[in-house]
CSV table of C-alpha atoms in Angstrom, one decimal:
chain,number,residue,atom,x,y,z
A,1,UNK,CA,64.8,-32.4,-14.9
A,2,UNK,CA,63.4,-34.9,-12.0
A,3,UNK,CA,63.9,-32.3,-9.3
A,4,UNK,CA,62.4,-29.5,-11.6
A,5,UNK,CA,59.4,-31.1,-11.4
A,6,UNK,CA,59.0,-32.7,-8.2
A,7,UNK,CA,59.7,-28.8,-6.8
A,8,UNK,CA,57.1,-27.3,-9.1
A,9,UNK,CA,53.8,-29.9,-7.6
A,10,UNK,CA,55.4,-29.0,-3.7
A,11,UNK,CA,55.0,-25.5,-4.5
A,12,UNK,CA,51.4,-26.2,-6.4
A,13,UNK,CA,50.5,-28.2,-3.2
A,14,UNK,CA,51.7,-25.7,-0.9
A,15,UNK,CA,49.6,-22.4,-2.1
A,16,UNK,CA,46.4,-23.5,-1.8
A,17,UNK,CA,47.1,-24.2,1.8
A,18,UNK,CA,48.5,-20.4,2.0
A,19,UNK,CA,45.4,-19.0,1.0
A,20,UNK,CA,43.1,-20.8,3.3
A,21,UNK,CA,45.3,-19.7,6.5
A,22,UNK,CA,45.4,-16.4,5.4
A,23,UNK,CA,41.3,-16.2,5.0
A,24,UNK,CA,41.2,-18.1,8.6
A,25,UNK,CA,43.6,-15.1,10.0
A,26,UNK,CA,41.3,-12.1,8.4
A,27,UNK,CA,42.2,-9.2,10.8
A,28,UNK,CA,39.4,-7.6,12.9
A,29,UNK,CA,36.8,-5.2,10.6
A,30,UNK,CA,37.9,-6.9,7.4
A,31,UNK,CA,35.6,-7.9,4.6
A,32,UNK,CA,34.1,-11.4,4.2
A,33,UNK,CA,34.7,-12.7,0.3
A,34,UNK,CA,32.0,-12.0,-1.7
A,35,UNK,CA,28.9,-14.5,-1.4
A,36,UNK,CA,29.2,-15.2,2.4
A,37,UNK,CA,26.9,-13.8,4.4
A,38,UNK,CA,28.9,-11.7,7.2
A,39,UNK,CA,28.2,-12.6,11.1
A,40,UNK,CA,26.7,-10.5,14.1
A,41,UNK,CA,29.0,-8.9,15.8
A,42,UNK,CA,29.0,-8.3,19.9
A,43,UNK,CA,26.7,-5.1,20.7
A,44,UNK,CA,24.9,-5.6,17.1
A,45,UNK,CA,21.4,-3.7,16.9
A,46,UNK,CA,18.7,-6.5,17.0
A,47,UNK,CA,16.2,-4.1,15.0
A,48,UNK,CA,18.6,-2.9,12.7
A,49,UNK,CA,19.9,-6.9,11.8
A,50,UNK,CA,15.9,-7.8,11.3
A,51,UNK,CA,15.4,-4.7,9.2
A,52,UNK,CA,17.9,-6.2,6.9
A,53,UNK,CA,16.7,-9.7,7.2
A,54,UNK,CA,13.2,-8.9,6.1
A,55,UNK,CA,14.7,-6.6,3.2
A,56,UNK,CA,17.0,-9.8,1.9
A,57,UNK,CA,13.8,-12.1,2.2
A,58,UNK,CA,11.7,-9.9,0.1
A,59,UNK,CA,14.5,-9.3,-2.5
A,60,UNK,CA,15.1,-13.1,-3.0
A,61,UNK,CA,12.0,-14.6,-2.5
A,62,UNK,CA,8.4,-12.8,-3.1
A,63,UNK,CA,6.3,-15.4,-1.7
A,64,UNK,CA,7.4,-14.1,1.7
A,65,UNK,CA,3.9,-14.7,3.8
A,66,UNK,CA,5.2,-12.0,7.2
A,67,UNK,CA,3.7,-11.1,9.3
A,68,UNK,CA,4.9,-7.3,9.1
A,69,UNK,CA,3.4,-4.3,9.6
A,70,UNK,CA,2.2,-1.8,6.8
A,71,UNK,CA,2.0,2.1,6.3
A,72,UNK,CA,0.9,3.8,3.1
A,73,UNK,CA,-1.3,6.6,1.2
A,74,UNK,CA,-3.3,6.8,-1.8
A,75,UNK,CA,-4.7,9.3,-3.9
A,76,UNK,CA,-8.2,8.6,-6.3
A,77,UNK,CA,-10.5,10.9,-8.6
A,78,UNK,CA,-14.4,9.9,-7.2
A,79,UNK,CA,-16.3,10.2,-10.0
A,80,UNK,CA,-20.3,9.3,-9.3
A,81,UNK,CA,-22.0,6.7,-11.0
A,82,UNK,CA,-25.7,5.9,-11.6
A,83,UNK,CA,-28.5,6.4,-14.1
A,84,UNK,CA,-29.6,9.3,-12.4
A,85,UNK,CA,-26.4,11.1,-11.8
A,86,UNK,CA,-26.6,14.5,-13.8
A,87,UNK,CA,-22.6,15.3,-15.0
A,88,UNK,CA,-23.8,19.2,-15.3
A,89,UNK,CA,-23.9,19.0,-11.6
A,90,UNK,CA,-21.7,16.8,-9.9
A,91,UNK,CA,-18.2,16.5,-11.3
A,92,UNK,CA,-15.3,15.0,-10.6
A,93,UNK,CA,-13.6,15.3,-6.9
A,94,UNK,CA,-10.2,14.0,-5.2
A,95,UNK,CA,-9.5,11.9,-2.7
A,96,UNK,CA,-6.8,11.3,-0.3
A,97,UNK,CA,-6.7,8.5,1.9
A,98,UNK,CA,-3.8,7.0,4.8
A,99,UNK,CA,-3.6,3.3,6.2
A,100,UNK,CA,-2.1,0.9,8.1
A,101,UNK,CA,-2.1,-2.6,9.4
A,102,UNK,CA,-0.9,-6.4,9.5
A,103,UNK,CA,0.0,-7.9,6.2
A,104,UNK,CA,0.3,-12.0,6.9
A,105,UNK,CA,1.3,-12.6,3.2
A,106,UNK,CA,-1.8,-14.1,1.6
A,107,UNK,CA,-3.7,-11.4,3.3
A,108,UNK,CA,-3.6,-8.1,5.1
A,109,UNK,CA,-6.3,-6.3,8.1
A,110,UNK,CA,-6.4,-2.8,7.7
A,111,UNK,CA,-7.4,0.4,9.2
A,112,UNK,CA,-8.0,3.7,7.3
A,113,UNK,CA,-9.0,7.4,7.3
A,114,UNK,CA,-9.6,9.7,4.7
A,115,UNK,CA,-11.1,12.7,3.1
A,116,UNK,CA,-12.9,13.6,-0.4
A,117,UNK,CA,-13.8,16.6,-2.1
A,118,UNK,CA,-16.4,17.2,-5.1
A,119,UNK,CA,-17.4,20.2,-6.9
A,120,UNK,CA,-21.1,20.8,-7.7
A,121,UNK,CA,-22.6,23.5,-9.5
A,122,UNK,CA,-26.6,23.4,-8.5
A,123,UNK,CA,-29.0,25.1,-11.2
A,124,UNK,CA,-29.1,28.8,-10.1
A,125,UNK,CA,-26.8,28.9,-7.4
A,126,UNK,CA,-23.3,29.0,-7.4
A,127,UNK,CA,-20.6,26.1,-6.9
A,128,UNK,CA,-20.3,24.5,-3.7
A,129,UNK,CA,-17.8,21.5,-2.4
A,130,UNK,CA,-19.4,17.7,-1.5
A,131,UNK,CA,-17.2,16.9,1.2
A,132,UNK,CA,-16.3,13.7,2.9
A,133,UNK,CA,-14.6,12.5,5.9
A,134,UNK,CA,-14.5,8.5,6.4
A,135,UNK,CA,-12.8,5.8,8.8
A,136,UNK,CA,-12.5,2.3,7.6
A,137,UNK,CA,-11.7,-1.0,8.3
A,138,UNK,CA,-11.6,-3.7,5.9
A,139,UNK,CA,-8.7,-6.1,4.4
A,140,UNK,CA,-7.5,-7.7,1.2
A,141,UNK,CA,-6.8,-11.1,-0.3
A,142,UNK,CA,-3.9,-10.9,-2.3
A,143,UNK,CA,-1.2,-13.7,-4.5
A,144,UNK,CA,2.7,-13.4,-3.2
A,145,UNK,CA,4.8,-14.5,-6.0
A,146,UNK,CA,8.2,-14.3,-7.3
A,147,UNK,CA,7.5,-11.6,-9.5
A,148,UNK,CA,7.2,-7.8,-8.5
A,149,UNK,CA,3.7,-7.9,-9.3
A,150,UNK,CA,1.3,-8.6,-6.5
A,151,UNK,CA,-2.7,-8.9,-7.4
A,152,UNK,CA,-5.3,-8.2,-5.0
A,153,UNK,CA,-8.7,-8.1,-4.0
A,154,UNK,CA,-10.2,-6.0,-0.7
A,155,UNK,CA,-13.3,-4.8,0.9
A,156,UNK,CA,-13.7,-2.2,3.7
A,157,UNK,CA,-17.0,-0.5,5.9
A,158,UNK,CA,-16.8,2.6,6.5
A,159,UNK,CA,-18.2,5.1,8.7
A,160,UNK,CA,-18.4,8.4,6.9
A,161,UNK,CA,-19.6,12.5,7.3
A,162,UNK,CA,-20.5,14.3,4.8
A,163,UNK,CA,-21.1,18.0,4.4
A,164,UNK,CA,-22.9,19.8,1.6
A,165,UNK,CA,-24.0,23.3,2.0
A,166,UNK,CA,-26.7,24.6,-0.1
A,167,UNK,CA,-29.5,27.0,0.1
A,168,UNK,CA,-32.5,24.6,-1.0
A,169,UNK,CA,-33.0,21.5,0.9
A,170,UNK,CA,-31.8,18.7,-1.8
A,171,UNK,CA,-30.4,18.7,-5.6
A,172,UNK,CA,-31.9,15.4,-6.8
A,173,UNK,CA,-29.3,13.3,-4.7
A,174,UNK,CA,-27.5,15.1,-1.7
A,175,UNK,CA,-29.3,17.2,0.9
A,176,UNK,CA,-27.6,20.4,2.2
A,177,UNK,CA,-26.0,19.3,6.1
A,178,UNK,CA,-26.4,22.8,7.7
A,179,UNK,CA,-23.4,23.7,7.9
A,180,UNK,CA,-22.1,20.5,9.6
A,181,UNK,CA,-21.3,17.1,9.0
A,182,UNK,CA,-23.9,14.2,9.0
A,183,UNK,CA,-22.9,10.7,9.4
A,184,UNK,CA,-23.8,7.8,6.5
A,185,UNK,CA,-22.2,4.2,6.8
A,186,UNK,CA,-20.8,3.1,3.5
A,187,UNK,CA,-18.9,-0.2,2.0
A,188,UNK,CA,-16.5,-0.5,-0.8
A,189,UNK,CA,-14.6,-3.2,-2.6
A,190,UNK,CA,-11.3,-2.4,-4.3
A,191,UNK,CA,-9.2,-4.6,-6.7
A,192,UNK,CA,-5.5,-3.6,-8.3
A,193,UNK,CA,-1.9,-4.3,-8.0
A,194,UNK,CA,1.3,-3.9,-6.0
A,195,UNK,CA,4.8,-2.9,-7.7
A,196,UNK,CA,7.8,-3.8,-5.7
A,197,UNK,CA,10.1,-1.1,-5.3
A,198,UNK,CA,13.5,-3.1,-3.7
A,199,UNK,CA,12.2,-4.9,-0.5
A,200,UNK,CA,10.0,-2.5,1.9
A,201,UNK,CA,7.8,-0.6,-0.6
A,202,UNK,CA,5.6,-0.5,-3.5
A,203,UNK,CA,3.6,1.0,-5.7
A,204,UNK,CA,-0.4,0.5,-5.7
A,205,UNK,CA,-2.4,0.8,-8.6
A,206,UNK,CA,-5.8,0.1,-8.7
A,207,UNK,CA,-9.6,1.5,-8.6
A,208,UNK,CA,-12.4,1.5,-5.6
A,209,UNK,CA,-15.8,1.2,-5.7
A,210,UNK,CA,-18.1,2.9,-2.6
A,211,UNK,CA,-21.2,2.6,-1.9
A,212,UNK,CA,-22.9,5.2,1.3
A,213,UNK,CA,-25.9,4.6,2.1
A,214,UNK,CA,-28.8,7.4,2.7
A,215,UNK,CA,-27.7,7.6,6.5
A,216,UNK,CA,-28.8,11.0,9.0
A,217,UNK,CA,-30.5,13.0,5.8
A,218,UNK,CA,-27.2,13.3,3.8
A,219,UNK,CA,-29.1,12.2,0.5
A,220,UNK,CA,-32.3,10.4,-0.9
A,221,UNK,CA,-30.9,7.8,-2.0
A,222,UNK,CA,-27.7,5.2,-1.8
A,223,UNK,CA,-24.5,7.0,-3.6
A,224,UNK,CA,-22.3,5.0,-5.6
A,225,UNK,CA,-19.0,6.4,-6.8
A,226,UNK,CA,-15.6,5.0,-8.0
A,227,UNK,CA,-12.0,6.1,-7.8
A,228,UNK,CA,-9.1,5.0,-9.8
A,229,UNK,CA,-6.3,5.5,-7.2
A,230,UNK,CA,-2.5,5.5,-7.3
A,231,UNK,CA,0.0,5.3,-3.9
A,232,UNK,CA,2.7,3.7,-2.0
A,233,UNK,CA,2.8,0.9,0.2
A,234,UNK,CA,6.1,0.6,3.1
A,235,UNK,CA,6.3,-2.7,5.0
A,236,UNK,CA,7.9,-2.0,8.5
């Protein structure tokens, strides 16, 4: 009875010990047990380890403050606004719109370019295309959180040409360009959201609101104009 159980705790003590040399002696190529984070091998990519670094960081905390650089797109519907603003002529137009830049976590500096498109339809004359071509540079405040929802505020100036061709010189607010593109500085402020998708992208939703000014004849007065927009956000 004695020896039955003195050689059932040497074998209890004895296979613990087993399994520790056997993880020590893991063969070349082998997997690490789950939870431990593998090491960098000899002639590891340095890019390729930091590209998965920065996607682990974003995945477990979202208060990561970068710096890292940004690449993304929207799309909006410019719709004018203003108590003047006649919805017979001037209706609803698209927008498409690249960027990219710095984003330092609690803020990001950013560079854009972009073009819009509107339909009018003058009295007597038939439809013609507002069009817009813009470069910008502005930047947003925004609150990393652990949460895949991050808020923001921005603002951005603008230097934009427009191009309206008409037969008459103006229809109440835009003047016809000849044929060519005239330059008008603008601003805008934008507000929204980001949607983490996983680590290096999301999805933006939000709205803008420009302002152009009367600039090189383009129109006789200051044009105001918002645009719900929806795109995607990569961090590099």
């Amino acid at each position: 009875m004695w020896k039955s159980c003195c050689l059932c705790v040497a074998l209890l003590s004895i296979t613990p010990l087993a399994k520790a040399d056997d993880a020590d002696s893991l063969p070349a190529g082998a997997q690490p047990e789950y939870g431990k984070m593998p090491m960098a091998s000899e002639g590891s990519n340095p890019r390729l380890e930091r590209r998965l670094s920065l996607q682990t960081r974003h995945r477990q905390d979202r208060t990561y403050r970068g710096p890292a650089g940004i690449l993304g797109f929207q799309g909006g519907v410019p719709i004018f606004v203003g108590s003047n603003v006649d919805r017979d002529i001037y209706k609803a137009g698209g927008s498409i719109l690249g960027f990219g830049g710095v984003d330092f976590g609690f803020g990001t500096v950013e560079i854009d370019v972009g073009y819009m498109g509107a339909p009018t339809h003058p009295p007597g004359m038939d439809r013609q295309s507002l069009q817009r071509v813009a470069l910008g540079v502005g930047g947003r405040v925004q609150i990393p959180n652990k949460s895949v929802w991050i808020p923001y505020l921005g603002f951005g100036f603008a230097a934009q040409w427009w191009k309206y061709d008409t037969q008459t010189g103006c229809t109440l607010m835009v003047c016809s360009t000849g044929n060519s593109f005239r330059f008008a500085p603008g601003f805008n402020v934008r507000a929204g959201t980001s949607i983490l998708l996983g680590g290096v992208a999301a999805i933006e939703i939000g709205a803008r609101y420009n302002i152009s000014f009367e600039g090189n004849g383009v129109s006789t007065q200051n044009l105001h104009f918002v645009e719900p927009t929806l795109g995607f956000r990569f961090w590099l």
